[in-house]
Amino acid sequence: GDSELHVEVDSSRGIPIVRSSGVAPEWRTEIIAAIGVDETGELEFGSVRSVLLSRLGRLFVADLSLTRVSEFDSLGSFVRHIGRKGSGPGEYLSPYSIATFHDSIALFDPYGSRISLFDVSGKWARQWTVAMNTGGQAVRLYRAPPDEFWAYATRINSSGVERVFVRYVGDGPRDTVSAHATAAVRPSGVTCVVPRGISFYPDPFGGRSMAVPLPSGEVALATSTEYRIAILAPSGDTTRIIERPVEPARVSDEDWQAEEALWREWSDRIVAEKCDRDQL
């Protein structure tokens, strides 16, 4: 019937387009363990930036505001803190993201300009220097099973700033692929020049582009306002598309007015020399 999931592949346009319709299976979640605050303070979190479950059954949590990485066993019991705050070997300034690397743990520290490796006992093993980086969710490590990972990076070349993903294998960084970006359906926010730099107000209803590197060296590209994923080859050519018809979400007048009130509060608070837009 119409309630069943249907998947069709259309290759008439030269590339496979996978379309699904009907009711998709629902994800079901089950709580295995909960980690919270205890009297010792060892389980207290400030701002969790990355969580990783290793193939050995250990859970690692990178806490950006407390500047520490915690390790827990498969039952959620605290084991140890990995490394510590600082600038020396085995230390970090911004524990941003974690990935498995064989049986070791790779920690991305973009403010400290390094990727560090810690062995199965939590001891520092080695590190690679990377360019300093800041940003949102894109600035992280991407797992590429079984024993590789990708790191988001920016580099300067003759055409300006290029955003790439760098593949790391056993002996360090290897090849790169472009972190392809596309224009969002709407501008992603309001950018204002202020006395000490740039201030940015995100558009609460605008689309955001997301790029994720795949183990194959391809890049999956999506926009948050559409159910459509394009798979791009390292050359930038589209190799296949996965999509599903979904009714666009509607924004109520109440939600729009609430966001406009927050926008006006923000714009009245900052001292802007120039903004690229004056309204949402």
Coordinates of C-alpha atoms in Angstrom, one line a residue:
G1 CA 0.0 0.0 0.0
D2 CA 0.9 3.7 0.1
S3 CA 2.1 3.3 3.6
E4 CA 5.0 1.1 2.6
L5 CA 8.5 2.4 1.8
H6 CA 9.3 2.5 -1.9
V7 CA 12.8 3.1 -3.3
E8 CA 13.4 3.8 -7.0
V9 CA 16.7 4.4 -8.9
D10 CA 16.5 6.7 -11.9
S11 CA 19.6 6.8 -14.2
S12 CA 18.0 8.5 -17.1
R13 CA 19.9 11.8 -16.5
G14 CA 23.3 10.1 -16.5
I15 CA 23.8 9.8 -12.8
P16 CA 21.8 7.5 -10.4
I17 CA 19.1 9.4 -8.5
V18 CA 17.7 7.3 -5.6
R19 CA 14.2 8.4 -4.6
S20 CA 12.2 7.0 -1.7
S21 CA 8.5 7.5 -0.9
G22 CA 6.1 6.1 1.6
V23 CA 6.6 5.6 5.3
A24 CA 10.2 5.0 6.3
P25 CA 11.2 2.8 9.2
E26 CA 11.4 4.7 12.5
W27 CA 14.5 4.8 14.6
R28 CA 14.1 3.4 18.1
T29 CA 16.5 4.3 20.9
E30 CA 17.2 2.7 24.2
I31 CA 19.1 4.1 27.1
I32 CA 22.1 1.9 27.9
A33 CA 23.8 4.1 30.5
A34 CA 23.5 7.7 31.8
I35 CA 26.5 9.7 32.9
G36 CA 25.8 12.6 35.2
V37 CA 27.2 14.5 38.2
D38 CA 28.5 12.6 41.2
E39 CA 29.9 13.7 44.5
T40 CA 33.5 13.6 43.3
G41 CA 32.9 16.0 40.4
E42 CA 34.7 13.6 38.0
L43 CA 31.5 13.2 35.9
E44 CA 30.5 16.8 35.7
F45 CA 30.3 18.3 32.3
G46 CA 30.5 22.0 31.2
S47 CA 30.1 22.1 27.4
V48 CA 30.4 18.7 25.6
R49 CA 31.9 19.2 22.1
S50 CA 32.5 15.6 21.0
V51 CA 31.5 12.1 22.1
L52 CA 33.0 8.9 20.8
L53 CA 32.4 5.2 21.5
S54 CA 35.5 3.2 20.6
R55 CA 35.5 -0.3 19.3
L56 CA 36.9 -1.5 22.6
G57 CA 33.7 -0.3 24.3
R58 CA 35.2 2.8 25.9
L59 CA 33.3 6.2 25.8
F60 CA 35.3 9.4 25.4
V61 CA 33.9 12.9 26.0
A62 CA 35.6 16.1 25.0
D63 CA 34.5 19.0 27.2
L64 CA 35.4 22.4 25.6
S65 CA 34.5 24.7 28.5
L66 CA 36.3 22.5 31.1
T67 CA 39.1 21.9 28.7
R68 CA 39.4 18.2 29.4
V69 CA 38.8 14.8 27.9
S70 CA 37.2 12.1 30.0
E71 CA 37.2 8.3 29.5
F72 CA 34.4 5.9 30.7
D73 CA 34.0 2.2 30.5
S74 CA 31.1 0.4 28.8
L75 CA 29.0 0.7 31.9
G76 CA 29.5 4.4 32.1
S77 CA 31.9 4.3 35.0
F78 CA 34.6 7.0 35.0
V79 CA 38.1 5.6 34.1
R80 CA 40.4 8.6 33.7
H81 CA 41.0 12.1 32.2
I82 CA 43.1 12.0 29.0
G83 CA 45.8 14.6 28.8
R84 CA 45.4 18.0 30.3
K85 CA 45.1 21.7 29.6
G86 CA 48.3 23.3 28.3
S87 CA 50.5 23.7 25.3
G88 CA 53.0 20.9 25.7
P89 CA 53.0 17.3 24.5
G90 CA 49.8 15.5 25.6
E91 CA 48.1 18.8 26.4
Y92 CA 45.5 20.8 24.6
L93 CA 43.8 24.2 24.5
S94 CA 40.5 23.3 22.8
P95 CA 39.4 19.7 22.9
Y96 CA 37.2 20.0 19.8
S97 CA 36.7 16.5 18.4
I98 CA 37.8 12.9 18.9
A99 CA 38.2 10.0 16.4
T100 CA 39.4 6.4 16.7
F101 CA 42.7 5.6 15.1
H102 CA 43.5 1.8 15.2
D103 CA 43.2 1.3 19.0
S104 CA 44.4 4.9 19.7
I105 CA 42.4 8.1 20.1
A106 CA 43.0 11.1 17.9
L107 CA 42.2 14.5 19.5
F108 CA 41.7 17.6 17.3
D109 CA 42.9 20.8 19.1
P110 CA 42.3 23.6 16.5
Y111 CA 43.3 26.4 18.9
G112 CA 46.5 24.6 19.8
S113 CA 47.2 23.8 16.1
R114 CA 47.6 20.1 16.6
I115 CA 46.1 16.6 16.4
S116 CA 47.3 14.4 19.2
L117 CA 47.3 10.7 19.5
F118 CA 46.7 8.9 22.9
D119 CA 47.3 5.1 23.2
V120 CA 44.9 2.6 24.8
S121 CA 46.2 3.4 28.3
G122 CA 45.6 7.1 27.8
K123 CA 49.2 8.1 27.4
W124 CA 50.3 10.6 24.8
A125 CA 51.9 8.9 21.8
R126 CA 52.6 11.6 19.1
Q127 CA 51.1 14.6 17.4
W128 CA 50.8 16.4 14.1
T129 CA 50.9 20.1 13.6
V130 CA 47.9 21.7 11.8
A131 CA 46.9 25.2 10.9
M132 CA 44.9 27.1 13.6
N133 CA 41.2 26.9 12.9
T134 CA 38.0 28.1 14.4
G135 CA 34.4 27.7 13.4
G136 CA 31.3 25.6 13.9
Q137 CA 30.4 21.9 13.5
A138 CA 32.5 21.5 10.3
V139 CA 35.7 22.0 12.3
R140 CA 36.1 18.4 13.6
L141 CA 37.4 15.0 12.8
Y142 CA 35.4 12.6 10.6
R143 CA 35.8 8.9 11.0
A144 CA 36.7 6.8 8.0
P145 CA 36.6 3.1 9.2
P146 CA 38.4 1.0 9.8
D147 CA 41.6 2.9 10.7
E148 CA 41.6 6.4 9.1
F149 CA 40.0 9.7 9.7
W150 CA 39.5 13.0 7.9
A151 CA 40.3 16.4 9.5
Y152 CA 38.7 19.7 8.4
A153 CA 41.4 22.3 7.4
T154 CA 41.8 25.6 5.7
R155 CA 44.8 26.5 3.6
I156 CA 46.0 29.6 1.6
N157 CA 46.7 29.3 -2.1
S158 CA 46.9 31.6 -5.1
S159 CA 43.1 31.9 -5.4
G160 CA 42.6 32.7 -1.7
V161 CA 41.4 30.5 1.2
E162 CA 40.5 26.9 0.4
R163 CA 38.6 24.6 2.7
V164 CA 39.6 21.0 2.5
F165 CA 39.4 17.6 4.3
V166 CA 42.7 16.0 5.0
R167 CA 42.9 12.2 5.2
Y168 CA 45.1 10.8 8.0
V169 CA 46.5 7.2 7.9
G170 CA 49.1 5.3 9.9
D171 CA 52.0 7.6 9.1
G172 CA 50.2 10.9 9.1
P173 CA 48.3 13.2 6.6
R174 CA 48.0 12.0 3.0
D175 CA 45.6 13.3 0.3
T176 CA 43.0 16.0 0.5
V177 CA 39.5 16.6 -1.0
S178 CA 37.7 19.9 -1.3
A179 CA 35.2 20.7 1.4
H180 CA 32.7 21.6 -1.3
A181 CA 30.2 24.3 -0.3
T182 CA 27.1 25.5 -2.0
A183 CA 25.0 28.7 -1.6
A184 CA 22.2 28.3 0.9
V185 CA 18.6 28.8 -0.1
R186 CA 18.6 32.0 1.8
P187 CA 21.4 34.1 3.3
S188 CA 22.7 32.2 6.3
G189 CA 22.6 35.3 8.6
V190 CA 23.5 38.9 9.1
T191 CA 27.1 39.9 9.2
C192 CA 28.1 43.2 10.8
V193 CA 31.4 45.0 10.9
V194 CA 32.0 46.1 14.5
P195 CA 34.9 48.1 16.1
R196 CA 36.9 45.0 17.0
G197 CA 36.1 42.8 14.1
I198 CA 33.0 41.0 12.8
S199 CA 29.8 40.0 14.5
F200 CA 27.4 37.5 13.1
Y201 CA 23.7 36.8 13.7
P202 CA 22.6 33.4 12.3
D203 CA 19.4 33.2 10.3
P204 CA 17.1 30.9 12.3
F205 CA 15.1 29.9 9.2
G206 CA 17.7 29.8 6.5
G207 CA 19.3 26.7 5.0
R208 CA 22.8 25.6 5.9
S209 CA 25.1 23.6 3.8
M210 CA 26.8 20.5 5.2
A211 CA 29.6 18.6 3.7
V212 CA 30.9 15.3 5.1
P213 CA 33.8 13.3 3.7
L214 CA 33.3 9.6 3.0
P215 CA 35.8 6.8 3.4
S216 CA 35.9 6.4 -0.4
G217 CA 37.3 10.0 -0.8
E218 CA 33.9 11.3 -2.0
V219 CA 32.0 14.1 -0.2
A220 CA 28.3 14.0 0.8
L221 CA 26.7 17.4 0.4
A222 CA 23.4 18.4 1.8
T223 CA 21.4 21.5 2.6
S224 CA 19.4 21.6 5.9
T225 CA 16.2 22.8 4.2
E226 CA 16.0 19.9 1.7
Y227 CA 15.8 16.1 1.9
R228 CA 18.5 15.7 -0.7
I229 CA 22.1 14.4 -0.5
A230 CA 24.5 14.8 -3.4
I231 CA 27.6 12.6 -3.5
L232 CA 30.5 14.3 -5.1
A233 CA 33.7 12.8 -6.5
P234 CA 37.1 14.3 -5.6
S235 CA 36.9 16.1 -8.9
G236 CA 33.7 17.9 -7.8
D237 CA 31.5 16.0 -10.2
T238 CA 28.2 14.6 -8.9
T239 CA 28.2 10.8 -8.9
R240 CA 24.7 10.1 -7.4
I241 CA 21.8 11.8 -5.6
I242 CA 19.7 10.5 -2.7
E243 CA 16.4 12.4 -2.2
R244 CA 12.9 12.1 -0.8
P245 CA 9.9 14.4 -1.3
V246 CA 9.2 16.2 2.0
E247 CA 6.7 19.0 2.6
P248 CA 8.7 22.2 3.5
A249 CA 8.3 23.2 7.2
R250 CA 6.1 26.2 7.6
V251 CA 7.1 29.1 10.0
S252 CA 4.2 30.4 12.1
D253 CA 3.6 34.1 12.6
E254 CA 4.3 33.6 16.3
D255 CA 7.7 32.0 15.7
W256 CA 8.7 34.6 13.1
Q257 CA 7.7 37.5 15.5
A258 CA 9.6 35.8 18.4
E259 CA 12.8 35.5 16.2
E260 CA 12.4 39.1 15.0
A261 CA 12.3 40.3 18.6
L262 CA 15.5 38.5 19.4
W263 CA 17.1 39.9 16.2
R264 CA 16.1 43.5 17.2
E265 CA 17.5 43.0 20.7
W266 CA 20.8 41.8 19.3
S267 CA 21.1 44.6 16.7
D268 CA 20.3 47.2 19.3
R269 CA 22.9 45.9 21.6
I270 CA 25.9 45.8 19.2
V271 CA 27.7 48.9 17.9
A272 CA 27.9 48.1 14.2
E273 CA 29.7 50.2 11.6
K274 CA 28.1 48.4 8.7
C275 CA 25.8 45.3 8.2
D276 CA 25.2 43.4 5.0
R277 CA 21.5 43.2 5.8
D278 CA 19.2 45.3 8.1
Q279 CA 16.4 42.7 8.6
L280 CA 15.8 38.9 8.6

